[in-house]
Tab-separated table of C-alpha atoms in Angstrom:
chain	number	residue	atom	x	y	z
A	1	PRO	CA	-41.801	-5.287	21.609
A	2	GLN	CA	-39.835	-5.532	18.486
A	3	PRO	CA	-40.869	-7.973	15.788
A	4	ALA	CA	-38.686	-11.115	15.430
A	5	THR	CA	-37.476	-10.061	11.985
A	6	ALA	CA	-36.235	-6.776	13.379
A	7	LEU	CA	-34.316	-8.608	16.166
A	8	MET	CA	-32.828	-11.065	13.570
A	9	TRP	CA	-31.725	-8.230	11.325
A	10	THR	CA	-30.127	-6.396	14.314
A	11	GLY	CA	-28.250	-9.698	15.298
A	12	GLY	CA	-27.328	-10.379	11.670
A	13	ARG	CA	-26.103	-6.802	11.219
A	14	ALA	CA	-23.879	-7.153	14.289
A	15	ALA	CA	-22.511	-10.344	12.834
A	16	VAL	CA	-21.839	-8.664	9.489
A	17	ILE	CA	-20.094	-5.698	11.120
A	18	LYS	CA	-18.039	-7.853	13.285
A	19	SER	CA	-16.994	-9.915	10.172
A	20	LEU	CA	-16.151	-6.762	8.226
A	21	ALA	CA	-14.067	-5.408	11.144
A	22	LYS	CA	-12.309	-8.879	11.456
A	23	LEU	CA	-11.421	-8.890	7.698
A	24	ALA	CA	-10.227	-5.338	7.805
A	25	ASP	CA	-8.040	-6.047	10.780
A	26	ALA	CA	-6.630	-9.215	8.998
A	27	LEU	CA	-5.871	-7.119	5.897
A	28	ASP	CA	-4.246	-4.354	7.997
A	29	THR	CA	-2.119	-6.934	9.707
A	30	LEU	CA	-0.810	-8.254	6.376
A	31	ILE	CA	-0.029	-4.739	5.237
A	32	ASP	CA	1.747	-3.912	8.534
A	33	ARG	CA	3.972	-6.988	8.382
A	34	ILE	CA	4.957	-6.356	4.703
A	35	GLY	CA	5.599	-2.720	5.611
A	36	ARG	CA	7.929	-3.568	8.403
A	37	VAL	CA	9.838	-5.963	6.205
A	38	THR	CA	9.952	-3.259	3.512
A	39	GLY	CA	11.585	-0.912	6.022
A	40	TRP	CA	14.718	-3.166	5.847
A	41	CYS	CA	15.133	-1.925	2.234
A	42	SER	CA	15.870	1.468	3.609
A	43	PHE	CA	18.747	0.096	5.605
A	44	ALA	CA	20.015	-1.841	2.574
A	45	ILE	CA	20.011	1.325	0.458
A	46	VAL	CA	21.951	3.109	3.080
A	47	VAL	CA	24.491	0.292	3.064
A	48	VAL	CA	24.774	0.246	-0.805
A	49	MET	CA	25.169	4.050	-0.991
A	50	ALA	CA	27.862	4.109	1.719
A	51	TYR	CA	29.723	1.357	-0.171
A	52	ASN	CA	29.425	3.237	-3.435
A	53	VAL	CA	30.714	6.458	-1.747
A	54	LEU	CA	33.678	4.512	-0.248
A	55	LEU	CA	34.523	2.877	-3.528
A	56	ARG	CA	34.373	6.249	-5.252
A	57	TYR	CA	36.279	8.539	-2.893
A	58	LEU	CA	38.686	6.083	-1.213
A	59	PHE	CA	39.486	3.772	-4.108
A	60	ARG	CA	38.719	5.926	-7.087
A	61	THR	CA	36.578	3.172	-8.657
A	62	GLY	CA	32.903	2.419	-8.807
A	63	SER	CA	30.453	-0.315	-9.886
A	64	VAL	CA	27.608	0.420	-12.296
A	65	ALA	CA	25.685	-2.604	-10.803
A	66	MET	CA	25.945	-1.135	-7.295
A	67	GLN	CA	24.714	2.230	-8.479
A	68	GLU	CA	21.818	0.706	-10.228
A	69	LEU	CA	21.118	-1.247	-7.136
A	70	GLU	CA	20.360	1.913	-5.309
A	71	TRP	CA	17.365	2.787	-7.453
A	72	HIS	CA	16.389	-0.906	-7.629
A	73	LEU	CA	16.094	-0.745	-3.764
A	74	MET	CA	14.211	2.462	-4.074
A	75	ALA	CA	11.315	0.812	-6.015
A	76	PRO	CA	10.328	-1.513	-3.095
A	77	ILE	CA	10.646	1.260	-0.542
A	78	CYS	CA	8.184	3.425	-2.581
A	79	MET	CA	5.873	0.751	-4.044
A	80	LEU	CA	5.710	-1.611	-1.130
A	81	GLY	CA	5.845	1.263	1.478
A	82	LEU	CA	2.972	3.081	0.027
A	83	SER	CA	0.171	0.863	1.496
A	84	TYR	CA	2.053	0.807	4.861
A	85	ALA	CA	2.051	4.603	4.807
A	86	ILE	CA	-1.665	4.757	4.096
A	87	LEU	CA	-2.222	2.265	7.005
A	88	LYS	CA	-0.289	4.412	9.404
A	89	ASP	CA	-1.922	7.628	8.156
A	90	GLY	CA	1.582	8.856	6.835
A	91	HIS	CA	-0.044	10.413	3.886
A	92	VAL	CA	-1.096	13.987	3.283
A	93	GLN	CA	-4.699	14.755	3.870
A	94	VAL	CA	-6.343	18.150	3.196
A	95	ASP	CA	-9.580	18.390	5.131
A	96	ILE	CA	-10.752	21.930	4.416
A	97	LEU	CA	-14.369	21.229	4.048
A	98	PHE	CA	-14.587	17.656	5.439
A	99	GLY	CA	-14.528	18.754	9.115
A	100	ARG	CA	-17.561	21.121	8.578
A	101	PHE	CA	-19.743	18.254	7.458
A	102	GLY	CA	-21.911	16.240	9.817
A	103	GLU	CA	-20.798	12.869	11.089
A	104	ARG	CA	-23.024	10.836	8.620
A	105	ALA	CA	-21.907	12.973	5.617
A	106	GLN	CA	-18.275	12.316	6.632
A	107	HIS	CA	-18.828	8.571	6.800
A	108	LEU	CA	-20.405	8.627	3.309
A	109	ILE	CA	-17.568	10.767	1.839
A	110	GLN	CA	-14.886	8.482	3.376
A	111	PHE	CA	-16.736	5.447	1.989
A	112	LEU	CA	-17.150	6.859	-1.526
A	113	SER	CA	-13.648	8.008	-1.642
A	114	THR	CA	-12.276	4.594	-0.701
A	115	VAL	CA	-14.453	3.051	-3.294
A	116	LEU	CA	-13.039	5.441	-5.873
A	117	VAL	CA	-9.386	4.545	-4.744
A	118	VAL	CA	-10.202	0.846	-5.008
A	119	VAL	CA	-11.355	1.284	-8.580
A	120	VAL	CA	-8.396	3.440	-9.602
A	121	VAL	CA	-5.913	1.128	-7.974
A	122	ALA	CA	-7.447	-1.961	-9.566
A	123	ILE	CA	-7.146	-0.225	-12.955
A	124	LEU	CA	-3.499	0.689	-12.295
A	125	LEU	CA	-2.768	-2.928	-11.233
A	126	LYS	CA	-4.292	-4.289	-14.407
A	127	LEU	CA	-2.355	-1.796	-16.528
A	128	SER	CA	1.012	-2.516	-14.870
A	129	ILE	CA	1.044	-6.373	-15.382
A	130	PRO	CA	1.565	-6.201	-19.186
A	131	TYR	CA	4.469	-3.740	-18.605
A	132	VAL	CA	6.164	-6.213	-16.364
A	133	MET	CA	5.413	-9.119	-18.657
A	134	GLN	CA	6.832	-7.339	-21.699
A	135	SER	CA	10.053	-6.651	-19.741
A	136	TYR	CA	10.159	-10.227	-18.732
A	137	ASN	CA	9.527	-11.562	-22.318
A	138	ILE	CA	12.262	-9.547	-23.956
A	139	GLY	CA	14.772	-10.279	-21.186
A	140	GLU	CA	15.189	-6.517	-20.410
A	141	GLN	CA	18.430	-5.589	-18.678
A	142	SER	CA	20.481	-2.574	-18.121
A	143	PRO	CA	21.857	-0.892	-21.315
A	144	ASP	CA	25.066	-0.016	-19.345
A	145	PRO	CA	28.006	-2.373	-19.323
A	146	GLY	CA	28.235	-4.165	-16.019
A	147	GLY	CA	24.664	-3.002	-15.168
A	148	LEU	CA	22.056	-5.371	-13.594
A	149	THR	CA	20.109	-7.867	-15.465
A	150	HIS	CA	16.532	-9.021	-14.937
A	151	ARG	CA	15.071	-5.492	-15.100
A	152	TRP	CA	11.569	-7.143	-14.828
A	153	VAL	CA	12.290	-7.720	-11.128
A	154	VAL	CA	12.377	-4.097	-10.239
A	155	LYS	CA	9.490	-3.422	-12.642
A	156	SER	CA	7.337	-6.068	-10.720
A	157	MET	CA	7.358	-3.719	-7.841
A	158	LEU	CA	4.568	-1.735	-9.690
A	159	PRO	CA	1.971	-4.540	-9.676
A	160	ILE	CA	2.962	-5.846	-6.326
A	161	GLY	CA	2.691	-2.295	-4.863
A	162	PHE	CA	-0.605	-1.713	-6.459
A	163	ALA	CA	-2.017	-5.124	-5.174
A	164	LEU	CA	-0.893	-4.164	-1.768
A	165	LEU	CA	-2.445	-0.721	-2.042
A	166	LEU	CA	-5.493	-2.384	-3.279
A	167	ILE	CA	-5.667	-4.568	-0.221
A	168	GLN	CA	-5.080	-1.716	2.116
A	169	SER	CA	-7.805	0.361	0.253
A	170	ILE	CA	-10.222	-2.580	0.597
A	171	ALA	CA	-9.596	-2.635	4.339
A	172	ALA	CA	-10.192	1.104	4.582
A	173	MET	CA	-13.357	0.748	2.478
A	174	LEU	CA	-14.600	-2.005	4.857
A	175	ARG	CA	-13.776	0.206	7.847
A	176	ALA	CA	-15.629	3.112	6.276
A	177	LEU	CA	-18.699	0.986	5.595
A	178	ILE	CA	-19.148	-0.035	9.263
A	179	PRO	CA	-20.513	3.214	10.607
A	180	ILE	CA	-22.778	3.495	7.579
A	181	LEU	CA	-24.265	0.160	8.438
A	182	ASP	CA	-24.552	0.956	12.076
A	183	PRO	CA	-23.998	4.539	13.200
A	184	THR	CA	-23.764	3.444	16.859
A	185	VAL	CA	-20.614	1.506	16.104
A	186	THR	CA	-17.249	3.503	16.569
A	187	VAL	CA	-14.320	2.795	14.278
A	188	LYS	CA	-11.306	3.316	16.668
A	189	SER	CA	-8.467	3.533	14.420
A	190	ALA	CA	-6.930	2.197	11.207
A	191	THR	CA	-5.404	-0.883	12.915
A	192	HIS	CA	-8.273	-1.818	15.229
A	193	THR	CA	-12.101	-1.593	15.042
A	194	VAL	CA	-15.171	-1.925	17.039
């Protein structure tokens, strides 16, 4: 028979693993919802571009503000969509050596790489906030006549995007930790565990 402390640890470990999986799933759900809303920016940019083309070629006129709005819409598509792409495995992953390692080594590499990503993204998040604050404090706007004001709004996509990427990276880190804590547990996918 197993000692009582071993049984308690086994039960406690199962509870910890279940909690980690639940937290990772909640973070993934948040990123999934934000990613789906961000997808509508793609539709908006198509509408703005079509409007600009119609103005230019049919009416021989244009709007500086509408042209700037194109790249203002590109910022949320890139920065807010980045974490969604990671969630859905839409990123490029080169696994030349990774597939040759044993399962335990793969889990450790996956965990350590997600820890590294969390650290780097946290640093980028911290560095991007003063950039946005400076833009806000000086009232930065387009230098072009008729351009958009409040340039800090588009620049705020940097810390928001990094924060979402940090959330997604933490979810991936938690998911990578589960098989290290208990090798018998299988992590099914990025959106559902255990």
